[in-house]
Coordinates of C-alpha atoms in Angstrom, one line a residue:
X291 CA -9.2 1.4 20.9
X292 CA -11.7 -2.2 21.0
X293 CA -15.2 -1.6 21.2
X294 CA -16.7 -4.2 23.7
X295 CA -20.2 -5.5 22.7
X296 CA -22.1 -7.8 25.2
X297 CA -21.3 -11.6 25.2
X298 CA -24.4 -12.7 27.3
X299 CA -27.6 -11.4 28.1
X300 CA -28.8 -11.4 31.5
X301 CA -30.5 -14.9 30.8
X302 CA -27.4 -16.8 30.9
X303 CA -27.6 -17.9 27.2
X304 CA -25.4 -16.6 24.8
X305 CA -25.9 -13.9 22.1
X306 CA -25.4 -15.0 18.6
X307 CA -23.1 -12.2 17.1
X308 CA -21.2 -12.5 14.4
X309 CA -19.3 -9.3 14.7
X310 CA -18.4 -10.0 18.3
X311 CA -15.0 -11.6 18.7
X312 CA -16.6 -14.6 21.4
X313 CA -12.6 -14.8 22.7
X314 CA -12.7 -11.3 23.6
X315 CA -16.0 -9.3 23.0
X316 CA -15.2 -6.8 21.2
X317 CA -16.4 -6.0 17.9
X318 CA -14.9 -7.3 14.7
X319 CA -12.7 -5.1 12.4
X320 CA -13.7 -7.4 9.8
X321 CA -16.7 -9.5 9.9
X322 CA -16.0 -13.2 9.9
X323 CA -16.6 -15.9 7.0
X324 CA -14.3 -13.7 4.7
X325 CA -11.3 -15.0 2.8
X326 CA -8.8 -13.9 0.0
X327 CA -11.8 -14.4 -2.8
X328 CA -14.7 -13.2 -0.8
X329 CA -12.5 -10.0 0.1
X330 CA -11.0 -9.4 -3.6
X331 CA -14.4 -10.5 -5.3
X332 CA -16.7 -8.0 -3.0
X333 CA -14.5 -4.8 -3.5
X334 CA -13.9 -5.6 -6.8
X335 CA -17.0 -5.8 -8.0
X336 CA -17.6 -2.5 -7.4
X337 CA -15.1 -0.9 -9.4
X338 CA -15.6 -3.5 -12.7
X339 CA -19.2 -4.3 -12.6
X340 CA -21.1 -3.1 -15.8
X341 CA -24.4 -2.3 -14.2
X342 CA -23.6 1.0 -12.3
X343 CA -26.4 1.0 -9.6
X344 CA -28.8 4.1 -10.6
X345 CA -28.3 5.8 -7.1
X346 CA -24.8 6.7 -8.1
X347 CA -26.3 8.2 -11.5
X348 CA -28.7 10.3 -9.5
X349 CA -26.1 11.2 -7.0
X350 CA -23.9 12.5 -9.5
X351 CA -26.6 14.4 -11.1
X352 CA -27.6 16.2 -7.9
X353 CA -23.6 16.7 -7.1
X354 CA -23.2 17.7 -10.4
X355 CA -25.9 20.6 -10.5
X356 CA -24.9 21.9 -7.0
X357 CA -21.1 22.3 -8.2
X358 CA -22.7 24.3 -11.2
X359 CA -22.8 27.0 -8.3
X360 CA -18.8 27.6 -8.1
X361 CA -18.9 27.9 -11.8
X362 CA -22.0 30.3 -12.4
X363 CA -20.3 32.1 -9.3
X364 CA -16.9 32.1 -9.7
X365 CA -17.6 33.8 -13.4
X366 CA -19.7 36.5 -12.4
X367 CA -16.8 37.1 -9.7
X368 CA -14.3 37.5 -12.3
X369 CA -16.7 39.9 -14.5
X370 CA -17.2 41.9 -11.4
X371 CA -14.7 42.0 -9.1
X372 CA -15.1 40.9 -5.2
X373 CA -17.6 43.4 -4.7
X374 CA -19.9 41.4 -5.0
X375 CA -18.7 39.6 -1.7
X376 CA -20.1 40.7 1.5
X377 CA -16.5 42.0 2.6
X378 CA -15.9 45.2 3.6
X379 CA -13.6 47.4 6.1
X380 CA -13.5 46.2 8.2
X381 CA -14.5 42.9 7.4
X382 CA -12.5 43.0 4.5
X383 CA -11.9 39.0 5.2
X384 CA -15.5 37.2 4.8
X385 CA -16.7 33.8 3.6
X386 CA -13.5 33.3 1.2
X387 CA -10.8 32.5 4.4
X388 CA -13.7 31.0 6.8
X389 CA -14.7 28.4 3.7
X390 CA -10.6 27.6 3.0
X391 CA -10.1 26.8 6.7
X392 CA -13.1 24.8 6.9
X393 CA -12.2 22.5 3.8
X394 CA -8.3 22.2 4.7
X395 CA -9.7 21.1 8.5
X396 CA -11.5 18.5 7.1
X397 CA -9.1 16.8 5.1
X398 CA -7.3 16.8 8.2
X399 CA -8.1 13.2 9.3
X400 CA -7.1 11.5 6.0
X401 CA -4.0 12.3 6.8
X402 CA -3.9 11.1 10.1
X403 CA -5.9 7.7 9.3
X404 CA -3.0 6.9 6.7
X405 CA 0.2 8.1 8.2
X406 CA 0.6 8.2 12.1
X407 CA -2.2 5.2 12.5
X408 CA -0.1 3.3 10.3
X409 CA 3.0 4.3 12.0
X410 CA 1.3 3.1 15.1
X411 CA 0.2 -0.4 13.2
X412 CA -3.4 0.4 14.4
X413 CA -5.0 -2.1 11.5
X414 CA -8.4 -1.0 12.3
X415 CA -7.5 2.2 10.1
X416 CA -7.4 -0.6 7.0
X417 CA -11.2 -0.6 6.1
X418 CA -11.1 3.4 5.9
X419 CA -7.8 5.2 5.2
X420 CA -8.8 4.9 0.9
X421 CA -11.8 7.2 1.1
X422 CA -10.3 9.0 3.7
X423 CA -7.5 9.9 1.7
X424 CA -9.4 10.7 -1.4
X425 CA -11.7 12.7 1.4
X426 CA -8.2 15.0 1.9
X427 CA -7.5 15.2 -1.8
X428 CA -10.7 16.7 -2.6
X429 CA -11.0 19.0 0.3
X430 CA -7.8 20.3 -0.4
X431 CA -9.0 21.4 -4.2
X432 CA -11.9 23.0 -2.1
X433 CA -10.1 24.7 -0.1
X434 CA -7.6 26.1 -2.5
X435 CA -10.1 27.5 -4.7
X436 CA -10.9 30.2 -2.2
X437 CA -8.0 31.8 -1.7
X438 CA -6.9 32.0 -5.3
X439 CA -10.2 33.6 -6.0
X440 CA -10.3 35.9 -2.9
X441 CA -6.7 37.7 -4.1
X442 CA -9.3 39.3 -6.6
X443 CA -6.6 38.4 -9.4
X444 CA -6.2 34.8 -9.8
X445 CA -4.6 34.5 -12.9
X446 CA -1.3 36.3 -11.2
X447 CA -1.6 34.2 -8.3
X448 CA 2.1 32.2 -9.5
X449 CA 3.7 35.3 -8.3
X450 CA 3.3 33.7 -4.7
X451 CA 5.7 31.4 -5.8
X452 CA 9.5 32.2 -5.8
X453 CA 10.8 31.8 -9.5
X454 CA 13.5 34.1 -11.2
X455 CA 11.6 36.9 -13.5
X456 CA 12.8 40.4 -15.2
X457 CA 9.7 42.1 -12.8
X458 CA 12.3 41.3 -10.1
X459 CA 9.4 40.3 -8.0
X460 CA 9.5 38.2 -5.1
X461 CA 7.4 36.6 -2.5
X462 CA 6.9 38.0 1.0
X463 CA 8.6 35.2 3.3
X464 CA 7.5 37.2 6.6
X465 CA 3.5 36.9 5.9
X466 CA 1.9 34.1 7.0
X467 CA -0.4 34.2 3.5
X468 CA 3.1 32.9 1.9
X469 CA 3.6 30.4 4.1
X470 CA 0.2 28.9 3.5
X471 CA 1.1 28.7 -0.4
X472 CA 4.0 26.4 1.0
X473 CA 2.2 24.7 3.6
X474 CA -1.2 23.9 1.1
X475 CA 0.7 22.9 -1.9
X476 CA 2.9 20.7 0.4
X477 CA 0.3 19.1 2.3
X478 CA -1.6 18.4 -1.4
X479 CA 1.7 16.8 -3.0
X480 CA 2.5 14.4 -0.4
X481 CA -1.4 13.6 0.0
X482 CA -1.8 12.6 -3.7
X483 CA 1.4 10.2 -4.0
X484 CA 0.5 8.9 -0.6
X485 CA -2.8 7.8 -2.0
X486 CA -1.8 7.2 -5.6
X487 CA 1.0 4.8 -4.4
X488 CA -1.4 2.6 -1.8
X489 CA -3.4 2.0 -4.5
X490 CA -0.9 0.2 -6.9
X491 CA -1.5 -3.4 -5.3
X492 CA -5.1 -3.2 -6.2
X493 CA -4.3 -1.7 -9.5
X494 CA -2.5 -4.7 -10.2
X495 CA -5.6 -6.8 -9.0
X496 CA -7.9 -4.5 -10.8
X497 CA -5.8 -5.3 -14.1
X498 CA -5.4 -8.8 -13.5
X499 CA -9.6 -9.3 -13.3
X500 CA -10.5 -6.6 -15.6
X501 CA -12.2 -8.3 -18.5
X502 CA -12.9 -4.8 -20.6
X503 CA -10.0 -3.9 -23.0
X504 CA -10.2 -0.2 -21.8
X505 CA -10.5 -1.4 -18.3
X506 CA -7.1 -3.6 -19.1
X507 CA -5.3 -0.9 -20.2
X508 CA -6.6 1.8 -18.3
X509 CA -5.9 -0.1 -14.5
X510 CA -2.7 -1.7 -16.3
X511 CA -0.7 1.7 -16.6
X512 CA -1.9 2.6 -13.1
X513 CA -0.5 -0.5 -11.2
X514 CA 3.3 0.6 -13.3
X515 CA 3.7 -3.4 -13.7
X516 CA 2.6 -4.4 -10.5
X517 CA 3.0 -8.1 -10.5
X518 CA 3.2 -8.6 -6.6
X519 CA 7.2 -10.3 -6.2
X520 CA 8.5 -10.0 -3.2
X521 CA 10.4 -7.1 -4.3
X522 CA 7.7 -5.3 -5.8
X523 CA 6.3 -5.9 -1.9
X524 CA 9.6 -5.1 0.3
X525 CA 9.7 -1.6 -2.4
X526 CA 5.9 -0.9 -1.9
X527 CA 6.6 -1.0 1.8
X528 CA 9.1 0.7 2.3
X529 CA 7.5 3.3 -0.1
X530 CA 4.7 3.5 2.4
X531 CA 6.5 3.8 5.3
X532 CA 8.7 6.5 4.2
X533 CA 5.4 8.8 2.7
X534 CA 4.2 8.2 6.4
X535 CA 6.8 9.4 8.1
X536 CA 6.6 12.6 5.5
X537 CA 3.1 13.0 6.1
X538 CA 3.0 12.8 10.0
X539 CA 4.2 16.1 10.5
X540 CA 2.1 17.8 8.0
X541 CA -0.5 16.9 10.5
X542 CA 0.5 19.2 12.8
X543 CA 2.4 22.2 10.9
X544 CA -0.2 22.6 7.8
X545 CA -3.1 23.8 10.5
X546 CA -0.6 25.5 12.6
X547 CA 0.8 27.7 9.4
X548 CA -3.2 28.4 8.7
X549 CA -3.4 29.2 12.3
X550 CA -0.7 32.3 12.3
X551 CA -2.5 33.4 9.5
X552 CA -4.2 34.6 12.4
X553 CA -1.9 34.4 15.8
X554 CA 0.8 37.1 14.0
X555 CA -1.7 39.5 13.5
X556 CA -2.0 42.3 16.0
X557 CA -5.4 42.0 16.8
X558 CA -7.4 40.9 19.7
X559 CA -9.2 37.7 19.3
X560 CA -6.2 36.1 16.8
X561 CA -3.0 37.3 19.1
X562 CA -3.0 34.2 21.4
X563 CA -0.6 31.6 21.4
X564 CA -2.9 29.0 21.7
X565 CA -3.9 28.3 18.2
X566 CA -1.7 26.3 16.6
X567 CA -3.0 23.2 18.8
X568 CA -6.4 24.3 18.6
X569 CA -6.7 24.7 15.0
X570 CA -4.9 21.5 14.7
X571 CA -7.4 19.4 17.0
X572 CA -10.3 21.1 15.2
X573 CA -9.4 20.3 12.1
X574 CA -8.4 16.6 13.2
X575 CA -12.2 16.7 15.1
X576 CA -14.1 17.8 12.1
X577 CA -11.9 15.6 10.0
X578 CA -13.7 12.2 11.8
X579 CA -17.0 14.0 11.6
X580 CA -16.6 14.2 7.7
X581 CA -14.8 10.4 7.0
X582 CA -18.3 9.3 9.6
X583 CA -20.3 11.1 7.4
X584 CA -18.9 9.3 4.0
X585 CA -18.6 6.1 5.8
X586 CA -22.3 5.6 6.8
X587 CA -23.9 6.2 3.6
X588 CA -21.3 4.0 1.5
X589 CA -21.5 1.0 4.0
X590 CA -25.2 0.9 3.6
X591 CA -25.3 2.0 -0.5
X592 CA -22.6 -0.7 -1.3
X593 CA -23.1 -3.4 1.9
X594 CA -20.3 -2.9 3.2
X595 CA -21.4 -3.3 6.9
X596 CA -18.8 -6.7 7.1
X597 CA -15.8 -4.6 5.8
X598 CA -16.8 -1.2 7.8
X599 CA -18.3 -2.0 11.2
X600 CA -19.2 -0.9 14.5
X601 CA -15.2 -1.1 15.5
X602 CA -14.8 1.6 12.9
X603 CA -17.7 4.2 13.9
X604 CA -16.6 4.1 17.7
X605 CA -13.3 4.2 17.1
X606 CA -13.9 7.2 15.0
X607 CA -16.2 8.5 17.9
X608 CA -13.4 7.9 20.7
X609 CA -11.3 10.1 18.4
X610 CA -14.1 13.0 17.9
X611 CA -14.3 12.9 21.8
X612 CA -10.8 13.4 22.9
X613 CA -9.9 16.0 20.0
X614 CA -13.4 17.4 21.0
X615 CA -11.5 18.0 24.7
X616 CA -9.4 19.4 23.3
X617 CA -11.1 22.1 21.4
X618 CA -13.4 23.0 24.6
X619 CA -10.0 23.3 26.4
X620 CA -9.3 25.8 23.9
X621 CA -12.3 27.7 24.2
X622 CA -12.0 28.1 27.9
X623 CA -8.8 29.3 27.7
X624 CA -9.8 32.4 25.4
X625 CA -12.4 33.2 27.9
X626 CA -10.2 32.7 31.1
X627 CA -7.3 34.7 28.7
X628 CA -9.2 37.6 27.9
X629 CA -9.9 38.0 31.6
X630 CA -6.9 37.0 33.1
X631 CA -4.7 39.3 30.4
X632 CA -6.5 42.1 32.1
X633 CA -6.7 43.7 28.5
X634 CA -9.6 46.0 28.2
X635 CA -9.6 44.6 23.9
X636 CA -9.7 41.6 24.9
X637 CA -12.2 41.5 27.6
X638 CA -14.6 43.6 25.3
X639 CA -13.6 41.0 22.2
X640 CA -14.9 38.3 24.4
X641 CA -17.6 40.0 25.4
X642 CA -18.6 41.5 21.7
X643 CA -18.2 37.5 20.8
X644 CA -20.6 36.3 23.4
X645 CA -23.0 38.9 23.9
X646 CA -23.1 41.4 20.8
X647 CA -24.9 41.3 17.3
X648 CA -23.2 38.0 16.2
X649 CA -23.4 36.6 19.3
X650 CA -25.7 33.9 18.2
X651 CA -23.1 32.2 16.0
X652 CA -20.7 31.7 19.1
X653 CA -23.4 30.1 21.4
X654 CA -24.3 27.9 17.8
X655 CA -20.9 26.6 18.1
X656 CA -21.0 26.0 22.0
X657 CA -24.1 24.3 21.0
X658 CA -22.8 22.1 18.3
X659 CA -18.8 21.6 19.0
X660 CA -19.1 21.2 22.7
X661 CA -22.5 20.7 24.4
X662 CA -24.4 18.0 22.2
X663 CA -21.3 15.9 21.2
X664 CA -18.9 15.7 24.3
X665 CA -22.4 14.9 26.7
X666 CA -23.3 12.5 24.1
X667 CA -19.9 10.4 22.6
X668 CA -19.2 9.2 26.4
X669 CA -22.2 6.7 25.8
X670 CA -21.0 3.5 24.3
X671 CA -24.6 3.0 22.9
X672 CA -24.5 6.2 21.0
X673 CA -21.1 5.5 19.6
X674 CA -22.3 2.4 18.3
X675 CA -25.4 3.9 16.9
X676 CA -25.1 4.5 13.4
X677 CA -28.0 7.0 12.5
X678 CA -26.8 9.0 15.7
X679 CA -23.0 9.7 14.4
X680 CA -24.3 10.2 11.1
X681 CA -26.4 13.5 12.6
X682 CA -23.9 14.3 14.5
X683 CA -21.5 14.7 12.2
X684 CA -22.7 17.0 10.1
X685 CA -23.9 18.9 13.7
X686 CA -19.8 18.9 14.4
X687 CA -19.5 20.1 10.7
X688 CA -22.3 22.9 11.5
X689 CA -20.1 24.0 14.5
X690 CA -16.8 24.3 12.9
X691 CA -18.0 26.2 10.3
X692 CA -19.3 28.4 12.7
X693 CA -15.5 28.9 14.6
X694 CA -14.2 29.5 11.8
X695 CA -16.9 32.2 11.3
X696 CA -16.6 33.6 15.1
X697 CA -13.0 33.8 14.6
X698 CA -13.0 35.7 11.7
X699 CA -15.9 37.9 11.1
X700 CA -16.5 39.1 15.2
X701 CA -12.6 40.0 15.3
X702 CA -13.1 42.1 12.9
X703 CA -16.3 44.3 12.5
X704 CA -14.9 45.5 15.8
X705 CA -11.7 47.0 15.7
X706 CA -9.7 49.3 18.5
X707 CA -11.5 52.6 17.1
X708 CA -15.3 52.8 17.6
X709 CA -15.4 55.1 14.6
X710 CA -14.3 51.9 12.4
X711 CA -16.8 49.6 13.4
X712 CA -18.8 48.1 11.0
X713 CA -21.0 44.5 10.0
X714 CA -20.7 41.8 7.8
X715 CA -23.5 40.4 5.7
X716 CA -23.2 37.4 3.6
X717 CA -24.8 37.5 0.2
X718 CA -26.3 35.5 -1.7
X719 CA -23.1 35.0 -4.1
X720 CA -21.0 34.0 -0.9
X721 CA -23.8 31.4 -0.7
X722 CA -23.8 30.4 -4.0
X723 CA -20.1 29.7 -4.1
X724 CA -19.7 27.8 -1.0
X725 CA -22.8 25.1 -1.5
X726 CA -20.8 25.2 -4.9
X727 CA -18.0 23.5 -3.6
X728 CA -20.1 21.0 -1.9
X729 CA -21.2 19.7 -4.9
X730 CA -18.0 19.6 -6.4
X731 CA -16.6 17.8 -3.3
X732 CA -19.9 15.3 -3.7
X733 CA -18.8 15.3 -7.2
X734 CA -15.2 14.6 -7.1
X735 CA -16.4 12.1 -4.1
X736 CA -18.8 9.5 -6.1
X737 CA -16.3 9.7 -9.5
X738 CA -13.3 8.1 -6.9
X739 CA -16.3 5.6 -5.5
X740 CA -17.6 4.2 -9.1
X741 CA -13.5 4.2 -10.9
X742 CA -11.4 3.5 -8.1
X743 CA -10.6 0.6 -5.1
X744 CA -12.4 2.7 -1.6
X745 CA -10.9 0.1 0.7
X746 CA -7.6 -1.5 0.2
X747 CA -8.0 -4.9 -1.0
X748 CA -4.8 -5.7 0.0
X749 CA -4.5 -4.7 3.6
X750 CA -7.9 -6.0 4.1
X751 CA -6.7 -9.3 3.2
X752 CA -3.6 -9.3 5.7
X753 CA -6.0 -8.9 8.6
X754 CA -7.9 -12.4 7.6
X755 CA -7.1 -15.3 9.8
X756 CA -5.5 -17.3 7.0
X757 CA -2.9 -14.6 7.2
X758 CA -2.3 -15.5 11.2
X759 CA 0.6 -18.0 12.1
X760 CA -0.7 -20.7 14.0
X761 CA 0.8 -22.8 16.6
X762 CA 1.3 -26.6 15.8
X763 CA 0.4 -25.7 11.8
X764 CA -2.2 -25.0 10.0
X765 CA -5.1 -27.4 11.4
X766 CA -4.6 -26.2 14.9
X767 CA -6.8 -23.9 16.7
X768 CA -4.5 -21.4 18.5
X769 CA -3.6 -18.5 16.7
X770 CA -0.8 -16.1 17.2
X771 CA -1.7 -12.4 16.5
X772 CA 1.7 -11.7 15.0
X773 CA 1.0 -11.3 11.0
X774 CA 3.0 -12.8 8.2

């Protein structure tokens, strides 16, 4: 996936570029000029450094205050029920499931970033696969919030789990609600080792240069005696390896068991076959959209534009374009479906979805998902431009939000009998909660930044050229691309 940059301008003379590889033109992975101290020294710095810059403080603040919302909403919930929801019959599913498929889609491409890209030795992925992991941690605790709170009795939410008790209760295996217990709580183990154990190596380093006693101690029991042998090495990578190959397939079968929450339920607009891929590529799409919109601001807070560069953002982009295919393929299909099944529900579903009171929020996510970014991403200039992906991503973010909404909400305020139609209205407690968990997502998000290594200072060092074997020794000038 190399990003080609211009080598010459049309006057003949060459264009001085540092992040253009002059053998081949295509943007750098890693700007040059770097080596094992500049690499260690620069990521470092950010984690040990005494004078914490006053933006993050601020940040935190602001992050802080919005979480404040899931706790000031989550009690009043608990005082008075889930009545104060806009849910109803039959809407009786609202903000609650829309919200937890929107934060488990997201965390979507952390897990692709660290398992299949490694998998496939793509070591572009090195720069961004830290904070992209951390991004699926703390999406997952998003997203898990909702559906403990929306079973309107949280505190008895362990019966969904199969353990021997005197009630003689015991889950039920056939409903798709069940399997997302499995599925989530999965996907969130694997995700937190994954992460935890990448992050040894610079524990290690982080102990080694640590010059606080806390700071010692605290980055010393993290790295579990990291001292870099070659054993500790072989171990760590076949550690890695083996947490891949575990977490390639949640990829695919965590969004799939979130889509037959939908796909086994007998009612026009979820009963299509189709959804497992295109929940999967949605969640993979507005995965990208959020790790682009983490990776702009950080690059520019912390200067990190030599360590996350242009290769990153359009490889990123490429990514968002061909999942974004795939999700307009999807939506075509449920058009050309509800005609072709010759179904009068799910003509008139199609229609209701298009044309009736919420129609506006499916022409929103036409808008958002399909017209402005697939006309747009094709352009090599505007997947290089760095303030355009940043607005666009949170216009992709926008959009799914708003299939989630389609899907859920317009399948149900019209059911088979017109004498059990109804409407859904948000309120203002449905608000409150949500923006909530933005903050605490923000939250959870600058904590990792300020305490813990965002890009692997280890793999960034194996992509330096002193890590490249070089024909005739050291001194000469040709160098093979296969790594130590």
């Amino acid at each position: 996936m190399a990003t080609k940059g211009p080598i010459y301008d049309p006057a003949g003379d060459p264009v001085v570029d540092p992040m253009i590889d002059p053998r081949t033109g295509e943007y750098a992975v890693i700007a040059p000029g770097h080596n094992f101290k500049s690499v260690t020294q620069k990521i470092a710095d950010i984690v040990l450094t005494s004078n914490t810059p006053l933006g993050w403080f601020f940040g935190l603040m602001v992050a802080g205050g919005v979480a404040t919302g899931v706790v000031i909403g989550c009690t009043w919930l608990f005082l008075k029920g889930v009545g104060i929801w806009g849910v109803t019959i039959p809407g009786a599913w609202g903000f609650a499931i829309i919200n937890f498929v929107w934060w488990i889609g997201i965390g979507h491409a952390g897990t692709l970033i660290s398992a299949i890209l490694l998998l496939f030795k793509q070591t572009w992925r090195n720069s961004i696969n830290r904070f992209a992991e951390a991004m699926t941690i703390f999406a997952v605790c998003c997203a898990g919030l909702f559906p403990l709170i929306h079973v309107g009795r949280p505190w008895l939410a362990y019966w969904l789990f199969p353990y021997p008790n005197t009630m003689n209760v015991w889950p039920q295996f056939r409903s798709p609600l069940a399997w997302d217990v499995f599925a989530v709580s999965t996907y969130a183990t694997i995700s937190i080792v994954f992460w935890y154990v990448g992050m040894i190596p610079d524990f290690g380093t982080l102990r080694d240069r640590a010059t606080m006693p806390l700071a010692k101690y605290f980055y010393g029991m993290l790295s579990l005696g990291w001292r870099g042998s070659t054993r500790h090495w072989i171990r760590y990578e076949s550690a890695s390896l083996l947490l891949a190959g575990l977490s390639t397939p949640l990829v695919l079968s965590v969004h799939t068991v979130i889509s037959f929450d939908f796909a086994v339920a007998a009612l026009a607009g979820w009963h299509t076959t189709i959804f497992p891929p295109y929940f999967v590529a949605g969640a993979i799409y507005s995965g990208f959209a959020m790790v682009i919109t983490l990776a702009v601001p950080i690059r520019k807070f912390y200067h990190l534009e030599d360590l996350v560069t242009l290769r990153h953002l359009d490889n990123m982009a490429k990514v968002m374009l061909g999942t974004g295919g795939i999700v307009a393929y999807g939506y075509g299909m449920e058009v050309f479906m509800s005609w072709y099944s010759a179904s009068h529900w799910e003509f008139f579903m199609m229609w209701n979805r298009m044309f009736g009171p919420m129609g506006w929020a499916y022409w929103i996510l036409i808008l958002t998902n399909i017209a402005i970014p697939l006309t747009t991403l094709w352009s090599r200039k505007l997947r290089v431009n760095v303030t355009y992906l940043f607005i666009l991503s949170f216009v992709v973010n926008i959009g799914m939000w708003f299939e989630r909404f389609v899907i859920v909400v317009t399948s149900l305020y019209r059911e088979y009998l017109p004498s059990s139609w109804g409407t859904y209205v948000a309120t203002r407690w449905d608000y409150i909660i949500f923006i909530g968990t933005w903050g605490m997502f923000t939250f959870l998000f600058l904590g990792f930044v300020r305490f813990l290594p965002m890009i692997p200072m280890s793999e960034i060092r194996m992509m330096l050229p002193q890590t490249k074997v070089r024909r005739g020794g050291a001194d000469a000038e040709t160098v093979v691309e296969e790594t130590l």
